[in-house]
Amino acid sequence: MYNNNTTRIFVFAFLLILIWKPSTSKNHIFLEAESFEDRGGWVIDQQSMDQMGSPYLLAHGMGVPVEDAKTQVHISEKGKYRIWVRTRDWTALWRVSEFPGEFQVLIDNKPVKTIFGTKGAEWHWQNGGTIQLKEGKVEIALHDMTGFNGRCDAIILTKDLRFTPPVEYDALAQFRRDNSGFPKETIDAGEFDLVVVGGGMAGICTAVTAARLGCKVALIQNRPVLGGNNSSEVRVGLSGLIFQDPYPKLGKLVDETGSVGHWTLWEAKRNPESERSKRILEIIKNNPEKKIHNAGPKSNYGDDKKLKIVSGEKNIELFLNTHVFAAQESDNRIISVKAKDIITGKELLFKGQLFADCTGDGNLGYLAGADYRIGRESSKKTGESSAPNDGDNLIMGTSVQWYAEELDSVSSFPECPWAVQFTEETCQYLTHGDWNWETGFFWDQVEDIEHIRDYGLRAVYGNWSFLKNKSKNKEKYQNYKLKWVAYIGGKRESRRLLGDVILKEQDLIQRTVYPDASFTTTWTIDLHYPLTLEGFTEEPFLSEAKHIEIEPYAVPYRCLYSRNIENLFMAGRNISVTHVALGTVRVMRTTGMMGEVVGMAAAICVQEDCSPREVYQKKLNLLKSHLVNGVPQNN
């Protein structure tokens, strides 16, 4: 299933976990929670690591305490130690009196007296008091007490009872480096024709297309699965049409890679006699659950299929669980990027001739100094971000989707006084929370993502608790149990990197013709706004969509590379468009086609020794010939 490169990377990561041991300096023992040998039922959350300094473990049990995370540490000197735990009370921002994120630290199955996750709205070191430790191996465990998203970043055991861990970002980062237990050297991950950062549909299609056209490609994804919003972690179905004029072979790779679902079925029914449509209709017939577009069963989103396709490409080296956090730039070109393994903390260096930002958030472009915008267009200097929390600069939010399943017996759910509170007038009588469970309209979708996601969780849990325990129809829900709630937010809008053309609403409506027309967008201009519920006093948690109909429109290639970083492509929802134009191009069959175009252009850059801009200026006919032929099949 895996090619040699992928196998080498997985083995390398596995060996790092085996050889990893916490730092045991003279006075301190430092434990990164995400590097525990056995994470039990806890999951790794890296969404806000650039803001709070690290990935962390999250007890995402949907109201049922998760299994303990465990690791072992060698104590070289017995005696009294102070324990510090980096954590936070994740609901303190809303000034509630309960602590849903409570957890304990167990030392050889004996709990430390302090309950963690009960103090402080911000990430901080909570003092756990002093404990006696014996010499030799000791098991450290995280014991979840609630199932409601307790979180732990790291643990320090220190014999220096007066020591206080650093809090300030840079000082804490240095402390991690000094106490991680790993060699200080950065690993050279190699030199590539194209380094693709982000493994959603756009990133997959960029990497595979370039690889099939002869490029040596690194694909870097900061999650354990590929697919982004179309993965089992977020569970958003693919929308938009492929195989459109003027290049009806664009979309072949999207079709090969993407999941089958509601919109694929709709497309197949329009042309039921084609072989592709017959295949889709047969799949849906045998798997009716695949008609569920969003928030469906895990199998609907094809994680294994995506991994198999990427792993089958001899020219791709895949780096999962790897987060890019720095870029070296010189003379308006990216020279290399640094990334961190989110499990082991190991740092890797990737050198490249070309780079593609497929992160959705425009993370790579931001790190490299690319011009970008956030939110609606404003009077500010072009390239500056607008303030997303300005009431006049409303942006589309992040979805926290969920669904429940019906059991044969009664299933209870706890009261949640710390969650959003509902009444008969404001509650949502549902067993399935779709795309419109969306929040964060007034927040920065990058800097504030932990807050945005957490508010979405408070809304889901509060509504479900009301339905189960207080609603007039609670008998209807007594046999239902939460099956899945997303803890990775499904984003729509954040940074948009600026290219030589910024696609705008007028282009779409007036059907402006560009000479470098490439992929075709077919979705409506679909903009989301907060839905106001009468009598509801907290910030919105639901959205409504307003659509502007368009005819299929071919988007210029010049939206797919940076205007000021000469070797930077972009594909996905972070391409060069206005806030309004984003409403049509952001759906994932469309972003997958962007990736196909970028992969073709990258291959031309490598083969013809030219820049992304020069593909337009000097090699446009060659790009068009690739667009006519579509992505080659894997040999």
XYZ file of C-alpha atoms in Angstrom:
635
model
C 0.000 0.000 0.000
C 2.856 2.362 0.812
C 5.762 3.310 -1.399
C 9.324 3.176 -0.093
C 9.465 6.874 0.738
C 6.295 6.766 2.815
C 7.376 3.594 4.578
C 10.726 5.178 5.422
C 8.990 8.203 6.919
C 6.564 6.127 8.995
C 9.402 3.923 10.270
C 11.465 7.011 11.058
C 8.610 8.528 13.097
C 8.000 5.208 14.873
C 11.665 4.875 15.821
C 11.667 8.414 17.176
C 8.797 7.501 19.481
C 10.622 4.362 20.631
C 13.863 6.136 21.404
C 12.270 9.252 22.854
C 12.709 9.766 26.518
C 11.876 12.852 28.544
C 14.639 15.201 29.501
C 16.097 14.341 32.879
C 18.392 17.240 33.633
C 19.838 17.677 37.078
C 16.677 19.264 38.430
C 13.894 18.884 35.830
C 12.037 16.071 34.080
C 10.108 17.437 31.111
C 7.241 15.489 29.512
C 5.455 16.557 26.323
C 1.936 15.152 26.569
C 1.626 14.563 22.819
C 4.707 12.310 23.010
C 3.249 9.919 25.598
C 3.944 6.302 24.659
C 0.241 5.412 24.894
C -2.235 8.222 24.292
C -5.193 6.081 25.326
C -8.386 7.879 24.303
C -6.787 11.334 24.231
C -6.237 12.944 20.811
C -3.590 15.370 19.551
C -4.799 18.890 18.779
C -2.361 21.029 16.787
C -4.807 23.684 15.510
C -3.467 26.467 17.736
C 0.148 25.374 18.178
C 1.480 28.539 16.513
C -0.465 30.603 19.033
C 0.092 28.641 22.268
C 3.428 27.074 21.399
C 2.743 23.366 21.075
C 0.314 20.619 20.159
C -1.500 19.219 23.173
C -3.585 16.229 24.245
C -7.352 16.676 24.283
C -9.824 14.428 26.125
C -12.551 14.486 23.481
C -14.997 11.960 24.894
C -18.303 13.714 24.106
C -19.318 13.424 27.756
C -17.727 10.023 28.439
C -14.282 10.047 30.122
C -11.615 8.769 27.741
C -9.014 6.111 28.486
C -5.869 7.203 30.307
C -2.823 8.418 28.394
C 0.316 6.809 29.813
C 4.072 7.023 29.587
C 7.079 5.942 31.626
C 9.905 8.030 32.989
C 13.144 7.070 34.741
C 13.700 8.778 38.079
C 17.433 8.878 38.753
C 17.158 10.288 42.259
C 14.394 9.577 44.725
C 12.939 12.361 46.806
C 10.504 15.239 46.817
C 9.490 16.734 43.466
C 7.155 19.556 42.500
C 4.787 18.860 39.619
C 3.754 21.505 37.119
C 1.152 20.883 34.404
C 0.595 23.227 31.446
C -3.148 23.367 30.933
C -6.113 25.740 31.077
C -9.729 25.936 32.145
C -11.181 26.097 28.664
C -14.569 27.513 29.710
C -13.232 30.226 32.049
C -13.551 32.850 29.312
C -17.324 32.517 29.632
C -17.202 32.985 33.426
C -18.943 29.755 34.316
C -18.583 28.089 37.701
C -18.050 24.490 36.538
C -14.860 22.939 35.172
C -15.660 20.527 32.311
C -11.993 19.940 31.491
C -10.983 18.399 34.830
C -8.325 15.700 34.813
C -5.857 14.079 37.189
C -2.220 13.100 36.922
C -1.559 9.575 38.181
C 1.869 8.492 39.437
C 2.031 4.699 39.377
C -1.797 4.685 39.458
C -1.917 7.005 42.474
C -3.547 10.389 41.740
C -1.813 13.647 42.561
C -4.062 15.569 44.947
C -4.473 18.563 42.627
C -7.256 18.473 40.027
C -5.998 20.078 36.841
C -7.833 22.139 34.224
C -9.633 24.200 36.867
C -7.675 27.456 36.953
C -7.001 30.177 34.415
C -8.569 30.984 31.061
C -5.162 31.189 29.370
C -2.596 28.456 28.909
C -0.427 28.418 32.018
C 1.545 26.172 34.353
C -0.749 24.889 37.099
C 1.098 24.070 40.321
C 0.315 20.502 41.374
C 2.156 20.643 44.694
C 4.900 18.266 45.831
C 5.091 14.496 45.581
C 7.516 11.783 46.668
C 9.072 9.780 43.818
C 11.040 6.568 44.054
C 14.168 5.821 42.064
C 13.683 3.853 38.846
C 10.833 3.600 36.342
C 7.641 5.470 37.168
C 4.419 5.478 35.142
C 2.798 8.867 34.530
C -0.824 8.897 33.364
C -3.425 11.518 32.433
C -6.810 10.529 33.843
C -9.788 12.288 32.265
C -12.638 12.913 34.698
C -15.410 14.268 32.444
C -15.027 13.451 28.744
C -15.506 17.138 28.017
C -12.279 18.253 26.357
C -9.773 18.556 29.160
C -6.375 19.418 27.782
C -2.754 18.933 28.744
C 0.278 20.347 26.965
C 3.199 19.242 29.146
C 4.312 18.123 32.608
C 7.390 19.115 34.578
C 8.705 17.198 37.577
C 11.395 19.173 39.375
C 13.519 18.745 42.474
C 14.018 22.508 42.547
C 10.955 23.280 44.643
C 11.366 27.014 44.039
C 11.508 26.679 40.249
C 8.718 28.334 38.229
C 8.417 27.322 34.533
C 8.613 30.078 31.909
C 5.343 31.473 30.586
C 6.373 34.001 27.933
C 6.220 32.495 24.427
C 9.882 32.773 23.380
C 11.227 31.779 26.794
C 8.938 28.761 26.889
C 9.980 27.757 23.360
C 13.631 27.886 24.421
C 12.829 25.848 27.538
C 11.211 23.197 25.343
C 14.264 23.046 23.091
C 16.591 22.760 26.047
C 14.532 20.086 27.793
C 12.941 18.082 24.991
C 15.361 15.179 25.239
C 16.091 15.337 21.502
C 19.295 16.340 19.730
C 19.327 20.056 18.947
C 20.176 19.569 15.267
C 17.516 20.005 12.628
C 17.122 16.987 10.352
C 17.695 17.587 6.649
C 14.531 16.175 5.054
C 15.876 16.639 1.533
C 15.711 18.946 -1.461
C 12.692 18.893 -3.737
C 11.412 20.372 -6.978
C 8.148 21.230 -5.199
C 7.311 21.401 -1.500
C 3.543 21.275 -0.934
C 2.374 22.407 2.493
C -1.138 21.232 3.348
C -2.713 17.858 2.608
C -6.328 18.709 1.838
C -7.868 18.129 -1.577
C -5.929 21.050 -3.064
C -2.623 19.833 -1.635
C -3.174 16.212 -2.643
C -4.030 17.166 -6.223
C -1.105 19.605 -6.439
C 1.386 17.012 -5.210
C 0.110 14.074 -7.253
C -0.178 16.079 -10.476
C 3.346 17.450 -10.192
C 4.706 14.020 -9.275
C 3.081 12.347 -12.273
C 4.636 15.008 -14.490
C 8.107 14.180 -13.201
C 8.664 16.477 -10.220
C 10.218 15.345 -6.965
C 7.622 16.405 -4.388
C 7.373 16.686 -0.617
C 3.806 16.705 0.713
C 3.636 18.012 4.288
C 0.440 17.581 6.308
C 0.068 18.508 9.976
C -2.594 15.905 10.735
C -2.435 12.065 10.763
C -4.821 11.852 7.791
C -5.068 13.472 4.383
C -8.108 15.277 3.068
C -8.459 18.402 5.202
C -12.137 19.302 5.377
C -12.886 16.189 3.316
C -11.292 13.880 5.881
C -12.916 11.819 8.625
C -11.734 14.449 11.117
C -13.909 17.262 9.690
C -16.357 15.346 7.416
C -17.371 17.875 4.792
C -18.488 16.395 1.498
C -17.096 17.476 -1.866
C -19.089 20.121 -3.731
C -18.779 21.788 -7.108
C -18.694 20.251 -10.579
C -15.681 18.889 -12.449
C -15.114 18.105 -16.154
C -16.238 21.570 -17.271
C -15.433 23.725 -20.288
C -13.044 25.102 -21.406
C -10.941 22.175 -20.107
C -13.293 19.231 -19.601
C -10.486 16.871 -18.552
C -9.694 18.928 -15.483
C -11.027 17.050 -12.479
C -9.786 13.570 -13.379
C -7.567 13.465 -10.321
C -10.286 14.975 -8.131
C -12.565 12.153 -9.235
C -9.841 9.567 -8.657
C -8.999 10.882 -5.190
C -12.165 12.335 -3.713
C -14.998 10.710 -1.813
C -18.345 9.758 -3.318
C -21.357 11.504 -1.811
C -24.449 13.607 -2.223
C -23.161 16.007 -4.873
C -21.443 13.242 -6.825
C -24.793 11.459 -6.917
C -26.536 14.642 -8.073
C -23.968 15.059 -10.836
C -24.267 11.399 -11.877
C -28.053 11.632 -12.150
C -27.671 14.464 -14.665
C -25.890 12.092 -17.048
C -26.805 8.550 -15.954
C -25.546 6.827 -19.106
C -21.867 7.647 -18.703
C -19.569 4.973 -17.284
C -18.540 7.279 -14.462
C -22.170 7.918 -13.511
C -22.970 4.213 -13.573
C -20.043 3.562 -11.232
C -21.191 6.291 -8.832
C -24.812 5.112 -8.872
C -23.705 1.555 -8.148
C -21.584 2.702 -5.193
C -24.466 4.712 -3.750
C -26.886 1.818 -4.294
C -24.660 -0.528 -2.294
C -23.725 2.100 0.290
C -26.760 4.361 0.843
C -25.070 6.049 3.828
C -22.712 7.716 1.334
C -25.565 10.030 0.359
C -24.900 11.819 3.658
C -22.864 14.795 2.508
C -21.629 16.327 5.766
C -21.156 14.822 9.239
C -21.591 11.264 8.034
C -19.893 7.967 8.930
C -16.089 7.970 8.892
C -15.992 5.654 5.880
C -17.741 8.267 3.718
C -14.626 10.412 3.461
C -12.085 7.998 2.016
C -9.038 8.572 4.242
C -7.510 5.254 3.167
C -8.201 5.928 -0.499
C -6.412 9.271 -0.395
C -3.443 7.809 1.459
C -3.179 4.912 -0.971
C -3.122 7.212 -4.002
C -0.495 9.548 -2.548
C 1.604 6.654 -1.252
C 1.523 5.036 -4.669
C 3.388 7.944 -6.279
C 7.102 7.175 -6.524
C 7.967 10.878 -6.787
C 6.207 11.921 -3.551
C 7.629 11.823 -0.060
C 4.753 12.146 2.408
C 5.228 13.721 5.828
C 2.153 13.316 8.031
C 1.839 14.882 11.509
C 4.329 17.521 10.381
C 3.677 21.229 10.901
C 5.558 23.962 9.011
C 6.382 26.803 11.389
C 9.134 28.831 9.692
C 10.259 29.861 6.220
C 13.629 31.124 5.053
C 13.222 33.733 2.339
C 15.806 35.598 0.269
C 15.329 38.027 -2.625
C 11.577 37.397 -2.615
C 12.028 33.647 -2.904
C 11.476 30.890 -0.355
C 14.689 28.924 0.123
C 13.502 26.410 2.699
C 10.905 25.725 5.346
C 11.217 24.280 8.829
C 8.643 21.855 10.168
C 8.049 20.059 13.431
C 6.801 16.531 13.984
C 3.759 17.173 16.186
C 4.232 13.871 18.052
C 7.969 13.761 18.670
C 8.903 17.441 18.419
C 11.676 16.668 15.925
C 12.452 19.540 13.546
C 12.984 18.976 9.820
C 14.313 21.236 7.068
C 12.847 21.107 3.547
C 14.653 22.811 0.665
C 12.835 23.436 -2.571
C 12.869 25.098 -5.945
C 9.132 25.776 -5.707
C 6.595 25.861 -2.883
C 2.812 25.571 -2.794
C 0.674 26.897 0.048
C -2.321 24.570 0.310
C -2.881 25.149 4.030
C -6.206 26.942 3.692
C -5.016 29.509 6.235
C -2.225 30.793 4.001
C 0.256 29.794 6.700
C 3.260 29.330 4.432
C 2.632 32.581 2.572
C 2.278 34.406 5.868
C 5.564 32.985 7.158
C 7.322 33.972 3.921
C 5.982 37.532 3.863
C 3.499 37.116 1.017
C 0.880 39.828 0.563
C -2.494 38.751 1.907
C -5.888 39.928 3.050
C -8.290 38.854 5.767
C -11.993 39.561 5.735
C -13.838 41.931 3.488
C -12.006 44.401 1.288
C -11.229 47.602 3.176
C -9.657 50.990 2.651
C -6.419 49.799 4.236
C -3.222 49.550 2.245
C -3.350 46.604 -0.137
C -1.694 43.564 1.359
C -2.532 44.413 4.944
C -5.013 42.316 6.859
C -8.340 43.776 7.846
C -9.554 43.374 11.424
C -11.827 40.318 11.378
C -13.427 41.158 14.725
C -14.711 44.480 13.403
C -18.508 44.306 13.206
C -18.323 45.849 9.731
C -15.868 43.192 8.599
C -17.841 40.026 9.174
C -16.224 36.877 7.791
C -17.437 33.334 7.261
C -16.917 31.063 10.251
C -15.848 27.590 11.318
C -18.223 24.640 11.547
C -18.263 22.175 14.430
C -20.426 19.401 12.983
C -21.901 16.462 14.886
C -24.424 13.651 14.774
C -26.129 11.187 17.110
C -27.180 7.579 16.595
C -30.222 5.750 17.919
C -29.560 2.822 20.253
C -31.749 -0.028 21.460
C -31.615 1.230 25.035
C -31.722 4.481 26.969
C -28.554 6.595 26.810
C -27.970 9.338 29.361
C -26.080 12.599 28.936
C -24.958 14.864 31.783
C -26.236 18.307 32.607
C -23.844 20.929 31.215
C -24.184 24.172 33.210
C -20.898 25.385 31.700
C -22.181 25.062 28.125
C -24.388 27.401 26.115
C -27.803 27.421 27.782
C -30.964 26.788 25.768
C -34.707 27.101 26.153
C -37.640 25.636 24.240
C -37.538 28.740 22.051
C -33.822 28.587 21.217
C -32.966 24.868 21.220
C -32.498 22.970 17.974
C -34.502 19.742 17.785
C -31.965 17.763 15.768
C -29.843 14.625 15.799
C -27.477 15.907 13.108
C -25.531 19.174 13.098
C -24.564 20.112 9.559
C -22.470 22.904 7.989
C -24.677 25.578 9.524
C -23.412 24.827 13.040
C -20.954 27.604 12.396
C -19.367 30.230 14.606
C -16.436 32.629 14.794
C -17.848 35.321 12.499
C -16.361 38.092 14.653
C -13.046 36.402 15.454
C -9.714 35.825 13.749
C -9.994 32.345 12.255
C -6.255 31.754 12.651
C -5.304 33.439 15.918
C -8.533 32.589 17.752
C -9.282 29.113 16.432
C -9.162 27.426 19.851
C -11.750 29.856 21.191
C -13.906 29.488 18.069
C -13.847 25.687 18.207
C -14.486 25.686 21.947
C -17.545 27.900 21.609
C -18.842 25.533 18.936
C -18.401 22.631 21.373
C -20.258 24.554 24.093
C -23.153 25.055 21.690
C -23.288 21.392 20.651
C -23.077 20.034 24.195
C -25.492 22.613 25.605
C -28.119 21.923 22.990
C -27.781 18.160 23.327
C -27.957 18.334 27.116
C -31.138 20.383 26.918
C -32.749 17.960 24.461
C -31.855 14.966 26.619
C -32.630 16.385 30.059
C -35.011 19.341 29.930
C -36.884 19.616 26.665
C -40.584 18.888 26.395
C -39.730 16.187 23.848
C -36.901 14.580 25.806
C -38.515 11.127 25.524
C -37.904 11.321 21.784
C -34.153 11.567 22.403
C -33.758 9.118 25.284
C -32.287 6.355 23.097
C -29.974 8.668 21.163
C -26.264 9.002 21.897
C -23.724 11.406 20.440
C -21.764 9.379 17.899
C -19.379 12.020 16.596
C -18.544 15.658 17.307
C -15.759 17.373 15.375
C -12.842 18.690 17.387
C -10.965 19.857 14.277
C -12.844 22.908 13.028
C -14.086 23.083 9.463
C -12.903 26.491 8.271
C -14.127 28.538 5.311
C -12.253 31.804 5.346
C -9.050 33.186 6.811
C -6.026 34.572 4.939
C -6.191 34.998 1.174
C -2.809 35.321 -0.535
C -2.669 37.937 -3.290
C -1.638 37.087 -6.844
C -1.218 39.048 -10.053
C -5.010 38.875 -10.454
C -7.465 39.191 -7.575
C -10.708 37.584 -8.718
C -13.717 39.689 -7.760
C -17.493 39.436 -7.828
C -17.758 41.615 -10.940
C -15.570 39.159 -12.893
C -17.963 36.338 -12.067
C -21.175 38.245 -12.728
C -19.994 40.075 -15.836
C -18.128 36.958 -17.061
C -14.826 38.735 -17.584
C -12.691 36.729 -19.998
C -9.032 36.282 -19.051
C -6.449 34.849 -21.471
C -5.190 32.474 -18.769
C -8.577 30.982 -17.904
C -7.973 27.639 -16.176
C -10.123 25.697 -13.675
C -13.851 26.356 -13.735
C -15.901 27.300 -10.694
C -19.562 26.242 -10.733
C -20.779 26.745 -7.161
C -22.932 29.745 -6.361
C -21.363 32.733 -4.654
C -22.229 31.216 -1.306
C -21.683 33.583 1.625
C -22.508 32.717 5.216
C -23.885 35.046 7.863
C -24.687 34.547 11.545
C -28.239 33.446 12.215
C -29.904 35.379 15.015
C -32.301 33.482 17.289
C -34.921 35.505 19.141
C -34.217 35.435 22.859
C -30.696 34.036 22.438
C -28.098 36.245 24.162
C -24.746 34.546 23.462
C -22.783 34.889 20.235
C -24.229 33.111 17.188
C -23.588 29.400 16.703
C -25.706 28.915 13.578
C -25.350 30.406 10.120
C -27.476 31.013 7.079
C -26.257 30.970 3.501
C -27.092 33.597 0.904
C -26.487 32.579 -2.689
C -25.780 34.541 -5.834
C -26.267 32.373 -8.893
C -23.478 32.349 -11.485
C -22.782 30.603 -14.743
C -19.730 28.291 -14.793
C -16.698 30.558 -14.844
C -13.067 29.806 -15.732
C -10.740 31.415 -13.180
C -7.425 32.918 -14.332
C -4.236 31.033 -13.567
C -2.742 34.264 -12.183
C -4.858 33.792 -9.025
C -2.730 30.748 -8.181
C 0.684 32.266 -7.468
C 1.926 35.010 -5.166
C 2.474 38.462 -6.566
C 5.515 39.162 -4.357
C 7.054 35.756 -3.495
C 8.419 34.588 -6.811
C 8.377 30.813 -6.279
C 5.169 30.456 -4.264
C 2.021 28.856 -5.655
C -1.252 28.561 -3.771
C -4.258 26.298 -4.162
C -7.334 26.050 -1.966
C -9.441 28.614 -0.175
C -6.381 30.857 0.292
C -5.999 31.827 -3.380
C -6.140 35.367 -4.727
C -9.816 36.304 -4.569
C -11.971 38.839 -2.772
C -14.166 37.942 0.185
C -17.211 37.696 -2.089
C -15.492 35.717 -4.854
C -14.268 33.249 -2.222
C -17.900 32.205 -1.864
C -17.763 30.218 -5.106
C -14.175 28.946 -5.411
C -13.825 27.531 -1.864
C -15.694 24.225 -2.374
C -13.430 21.215 -2.601
C -13.940 19.785 -6.069
C -13.050 23.243 -7.261
C -10.009 23.521 -4.984
C -8.916 20.071 -6.162
C -8.915 21.331 -9.749
C -6.839 24.303 -8.600
C -4.313 21.761 -7.368
C -4.249 20.035 -10.746
C -3.502 23.375 -12.451
C -0.778 24.274 -9.945
C 0.817 20.832 -10.311
C 0.947 21.287 -14.082
C 2.398 24.786 -13.784
C 5.011 23.584 -11.280
C 6.143 20.874 -13.690
C 6.537 23.501 -16.416
C 8.590 25.684 -14.053
C 10.950 22.784 -13.342
C 11.248 21.575 -16.922
C 11.508 25.020 -18.531
C 13.488 26.733 -15.739
C 10.969 29.498 -15.250
C 8.950 31.093 -12.458
C 5.192 30.754 -11.816
C 4.712 34.242 -13.281
C 6.764 33.349 -16.357
C 4.465 30.406 -17.012
C 1.838 33.039 -17.776
C 4.216 35.407 -19.562
C 6.158 32.906 -21.675
C 4.722 29.390 -21.403
C 0.971 29.885 -21.388
C 0.400 27.728 -24.471
C 2.326 24.899 -22.840
C 0.141 25.203 -19.722
C -2.966 25.145 -21.903
C -1.810 21.938 -23.569
C -1.576 20.330 -20.116
C -5.044 21.634 -19.252
C -6.405 20.082 -22.444
C -4.873 16.688 -21.655
C -5.623 16.590 -17.922
C -3.609 14.800 -15.250
C -1.872 11.616 -16.475
C -2.921 8.325 -14.953
C -0.537 6.622 -12.547
C 1.598 4.093 -14.367
